[in-house]
Backbone as a chain_set.jsonl record, in Angstrom:
{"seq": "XXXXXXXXXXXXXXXXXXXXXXXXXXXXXXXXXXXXXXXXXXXXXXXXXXXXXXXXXXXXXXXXXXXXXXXXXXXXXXXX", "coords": {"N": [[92.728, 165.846, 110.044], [90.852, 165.882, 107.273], [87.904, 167.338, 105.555], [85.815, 165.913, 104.063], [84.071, 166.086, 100.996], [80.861, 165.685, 99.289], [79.46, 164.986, 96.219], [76.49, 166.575, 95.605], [74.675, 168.261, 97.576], [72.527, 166.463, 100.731], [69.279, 166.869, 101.22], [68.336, 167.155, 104.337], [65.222, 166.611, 106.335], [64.899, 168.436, 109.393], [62.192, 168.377, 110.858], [60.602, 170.297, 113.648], [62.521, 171.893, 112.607], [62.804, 172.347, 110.562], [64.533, 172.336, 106.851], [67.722, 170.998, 106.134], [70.631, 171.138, 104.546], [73.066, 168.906, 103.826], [76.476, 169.138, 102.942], [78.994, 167.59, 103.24], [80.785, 164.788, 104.931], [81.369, 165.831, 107.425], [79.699, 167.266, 108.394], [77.494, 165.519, 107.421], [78.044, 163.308, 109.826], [77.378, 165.741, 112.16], [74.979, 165.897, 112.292], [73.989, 163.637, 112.041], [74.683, 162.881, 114.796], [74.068, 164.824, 116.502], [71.926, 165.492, 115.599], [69.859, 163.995, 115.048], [67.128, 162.39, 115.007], [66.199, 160.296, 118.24], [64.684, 157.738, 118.581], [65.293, 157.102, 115.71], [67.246, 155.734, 115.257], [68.391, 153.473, 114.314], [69.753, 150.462, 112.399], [69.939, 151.742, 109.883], [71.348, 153.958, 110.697], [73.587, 153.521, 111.797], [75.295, 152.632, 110.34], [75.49, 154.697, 108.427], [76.866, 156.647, 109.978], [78.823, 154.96, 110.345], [79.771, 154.579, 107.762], [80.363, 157.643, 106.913], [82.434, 158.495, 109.255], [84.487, 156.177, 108.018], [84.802, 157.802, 105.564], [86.035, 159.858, 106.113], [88.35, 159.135, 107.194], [89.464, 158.207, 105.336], [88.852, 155.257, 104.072], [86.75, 154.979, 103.066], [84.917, 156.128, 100.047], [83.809, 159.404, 99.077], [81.238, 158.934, 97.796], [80.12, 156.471, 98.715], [79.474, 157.322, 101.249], [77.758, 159.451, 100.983], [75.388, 158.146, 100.013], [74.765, 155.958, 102.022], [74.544, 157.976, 104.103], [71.891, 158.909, 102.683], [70.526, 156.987, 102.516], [69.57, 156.339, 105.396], [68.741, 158.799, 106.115], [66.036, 158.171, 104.591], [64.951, 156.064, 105.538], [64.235, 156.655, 108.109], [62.167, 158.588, 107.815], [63.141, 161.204, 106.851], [64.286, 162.453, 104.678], [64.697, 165.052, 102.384]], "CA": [[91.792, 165.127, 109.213], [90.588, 166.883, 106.007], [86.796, 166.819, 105.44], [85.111, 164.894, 102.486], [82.629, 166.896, 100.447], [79.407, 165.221, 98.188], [79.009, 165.828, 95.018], [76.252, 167.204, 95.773], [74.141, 167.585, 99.128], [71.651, 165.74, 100.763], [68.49, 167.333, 101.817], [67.354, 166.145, 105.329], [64.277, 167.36, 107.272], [64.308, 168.269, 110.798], [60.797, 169.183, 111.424], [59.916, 171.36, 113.246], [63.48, 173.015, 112.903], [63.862, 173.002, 109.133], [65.395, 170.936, 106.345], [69.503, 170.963, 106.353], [71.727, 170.607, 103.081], [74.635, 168.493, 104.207], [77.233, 168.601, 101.657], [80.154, 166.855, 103.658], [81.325, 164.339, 106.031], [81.707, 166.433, 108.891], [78.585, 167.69, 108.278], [76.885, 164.566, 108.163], [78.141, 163.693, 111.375], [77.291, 166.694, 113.115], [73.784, 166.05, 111.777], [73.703, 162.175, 112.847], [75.288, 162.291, 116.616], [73.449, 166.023, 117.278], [69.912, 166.457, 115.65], [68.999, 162.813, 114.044], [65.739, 161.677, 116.31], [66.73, 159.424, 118.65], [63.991, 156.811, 117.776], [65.468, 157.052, 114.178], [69.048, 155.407, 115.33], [68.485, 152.086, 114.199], [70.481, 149.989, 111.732], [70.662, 152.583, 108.474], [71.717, 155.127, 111.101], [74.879, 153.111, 112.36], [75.771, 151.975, 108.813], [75.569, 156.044, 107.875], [77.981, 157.072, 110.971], [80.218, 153.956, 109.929], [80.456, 155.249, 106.425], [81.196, 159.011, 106.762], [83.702, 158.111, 109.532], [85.531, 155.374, 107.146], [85.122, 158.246, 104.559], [86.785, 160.845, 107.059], [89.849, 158.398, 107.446], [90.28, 157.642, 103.8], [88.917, 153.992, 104.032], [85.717, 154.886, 102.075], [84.695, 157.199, 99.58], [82.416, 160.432, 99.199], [79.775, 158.456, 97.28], [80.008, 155.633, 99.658], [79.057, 158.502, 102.663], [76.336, 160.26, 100.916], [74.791, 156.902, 99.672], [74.727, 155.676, 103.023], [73.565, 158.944, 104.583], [70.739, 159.484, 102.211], [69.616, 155.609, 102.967], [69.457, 156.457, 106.68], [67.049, 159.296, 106.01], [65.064, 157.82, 103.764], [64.81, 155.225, 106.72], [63.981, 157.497, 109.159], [61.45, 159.687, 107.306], [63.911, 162.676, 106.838], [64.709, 162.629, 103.83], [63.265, 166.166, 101.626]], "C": [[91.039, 166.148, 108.36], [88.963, 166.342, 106.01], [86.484, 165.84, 104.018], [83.641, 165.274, 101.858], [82.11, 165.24, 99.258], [79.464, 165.646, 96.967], [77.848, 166.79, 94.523], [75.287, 166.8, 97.244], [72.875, 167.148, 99.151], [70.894, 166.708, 101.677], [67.838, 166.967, 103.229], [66.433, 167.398, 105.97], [64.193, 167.51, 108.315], [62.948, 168.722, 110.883], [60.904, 169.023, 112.905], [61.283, 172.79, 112.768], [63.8, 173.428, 111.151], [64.358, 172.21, 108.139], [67.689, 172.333, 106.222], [70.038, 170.448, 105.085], [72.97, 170.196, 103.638], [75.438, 168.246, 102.991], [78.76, 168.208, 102.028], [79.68, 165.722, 104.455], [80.847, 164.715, 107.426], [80.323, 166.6, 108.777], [77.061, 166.791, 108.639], [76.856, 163.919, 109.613], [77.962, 164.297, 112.147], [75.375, 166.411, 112.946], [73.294, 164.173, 112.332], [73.847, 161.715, 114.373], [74.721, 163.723, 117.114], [71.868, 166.292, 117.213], [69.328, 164.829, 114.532], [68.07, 162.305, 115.669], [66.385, 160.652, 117.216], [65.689, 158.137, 118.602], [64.066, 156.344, 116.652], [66.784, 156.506, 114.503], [69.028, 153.501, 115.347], [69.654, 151.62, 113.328], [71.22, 150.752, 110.545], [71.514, 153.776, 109.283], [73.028, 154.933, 111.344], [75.784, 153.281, 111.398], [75.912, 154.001, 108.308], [76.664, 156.752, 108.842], [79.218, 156.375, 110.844], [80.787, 154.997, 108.647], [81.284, 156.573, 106.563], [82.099, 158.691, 107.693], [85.091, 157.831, 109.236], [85.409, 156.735, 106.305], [86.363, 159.332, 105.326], [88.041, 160.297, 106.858], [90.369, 158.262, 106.113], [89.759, 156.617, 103.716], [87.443, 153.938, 102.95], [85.642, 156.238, 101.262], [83.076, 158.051, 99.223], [80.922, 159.719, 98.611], [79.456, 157.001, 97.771], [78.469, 156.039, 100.821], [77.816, 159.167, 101.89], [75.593, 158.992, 100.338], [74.076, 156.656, 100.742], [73.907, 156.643, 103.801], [71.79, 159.012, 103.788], [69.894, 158.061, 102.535], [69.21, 156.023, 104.228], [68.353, 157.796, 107.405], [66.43, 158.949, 105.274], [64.418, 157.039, 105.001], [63.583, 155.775, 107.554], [62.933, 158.621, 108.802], [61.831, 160.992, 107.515], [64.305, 163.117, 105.712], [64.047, 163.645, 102.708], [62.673, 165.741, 100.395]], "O": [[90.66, 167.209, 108.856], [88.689, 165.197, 106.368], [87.228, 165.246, 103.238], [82.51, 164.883, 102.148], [82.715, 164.288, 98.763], [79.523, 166.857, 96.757], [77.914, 167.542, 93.55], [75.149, 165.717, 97.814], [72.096, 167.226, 98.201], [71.423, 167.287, 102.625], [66.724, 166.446, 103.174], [66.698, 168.594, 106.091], [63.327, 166.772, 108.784], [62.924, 169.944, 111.03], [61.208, 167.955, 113.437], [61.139, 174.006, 112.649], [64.54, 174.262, 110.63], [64.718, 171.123, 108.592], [68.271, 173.418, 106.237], [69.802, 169.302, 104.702], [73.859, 171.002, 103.91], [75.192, 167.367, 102.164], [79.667, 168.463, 101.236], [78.485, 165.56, 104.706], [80.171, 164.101, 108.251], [79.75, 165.647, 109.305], [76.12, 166.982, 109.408], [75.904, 163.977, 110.392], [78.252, 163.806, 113.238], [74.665, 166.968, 113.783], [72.274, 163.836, 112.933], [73.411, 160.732, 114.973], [74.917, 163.866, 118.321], [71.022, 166.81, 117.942], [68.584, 164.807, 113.552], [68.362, 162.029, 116.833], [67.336, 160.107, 116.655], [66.465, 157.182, 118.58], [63.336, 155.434, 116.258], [67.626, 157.016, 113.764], [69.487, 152.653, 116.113], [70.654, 152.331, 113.43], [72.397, 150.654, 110.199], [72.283, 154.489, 108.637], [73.789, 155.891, 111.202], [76.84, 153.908, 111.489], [76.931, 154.173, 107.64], [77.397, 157.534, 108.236], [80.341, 156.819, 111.083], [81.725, 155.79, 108.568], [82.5, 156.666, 106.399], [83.112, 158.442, 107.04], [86.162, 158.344, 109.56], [86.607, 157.018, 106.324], [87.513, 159.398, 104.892], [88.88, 161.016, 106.317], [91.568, 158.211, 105.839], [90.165, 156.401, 102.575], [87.184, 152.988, 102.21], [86.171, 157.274, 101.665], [81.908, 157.671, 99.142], [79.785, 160.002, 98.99], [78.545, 156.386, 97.217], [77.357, 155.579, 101.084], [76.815, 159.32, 102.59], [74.508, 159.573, 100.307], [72.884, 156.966, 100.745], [72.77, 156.347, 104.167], [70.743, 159.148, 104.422], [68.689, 158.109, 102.781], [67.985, 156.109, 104.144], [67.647, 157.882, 108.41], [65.783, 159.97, 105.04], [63.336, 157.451, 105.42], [62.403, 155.43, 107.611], [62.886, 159.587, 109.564], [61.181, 161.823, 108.149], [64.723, 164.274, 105.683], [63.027, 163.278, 102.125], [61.772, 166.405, 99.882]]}, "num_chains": 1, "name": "protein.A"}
């Protein structure tokens, strides 16, 4: 499975660890199922793990996945 880059990346904030430029797929994912709050895993969060997934497989595309991601921090007050 080939990754799926952004056109360009999305800024998220961990505080206190930092903000994070995700500019893939994979990336997002590693950033949604490792260091997204776990109080922040509501509805935009699912819908943002669906997307880059489907984008991973081919079934959606890159501006699907960062759409989706950047809704899910905005959500979640992560977004820089």
């Amino acid at each position: 499975m080939n990754d799926v880059w952004f056109s360009e990346p999305v800024v998220i904030d961990f505080q206190p660890n930092g903000q994070r430029k995700v500019s893939s797929c994979f990336e997002a994912m590693e950033c949604l199922d490792q260091r997204w709050p776990r109080q922040a895993r509501g509805g935009a969060w699912r819908s943002a793990s669906r997307v880059c997934r489907d984008a991973l497989d081919g079934l959606r595309s890159p501006v699907e996945a960062r759409k989706t991601l950047r809704k899910a921090a905005k959500v979640a007050g992560l977004l820089a």
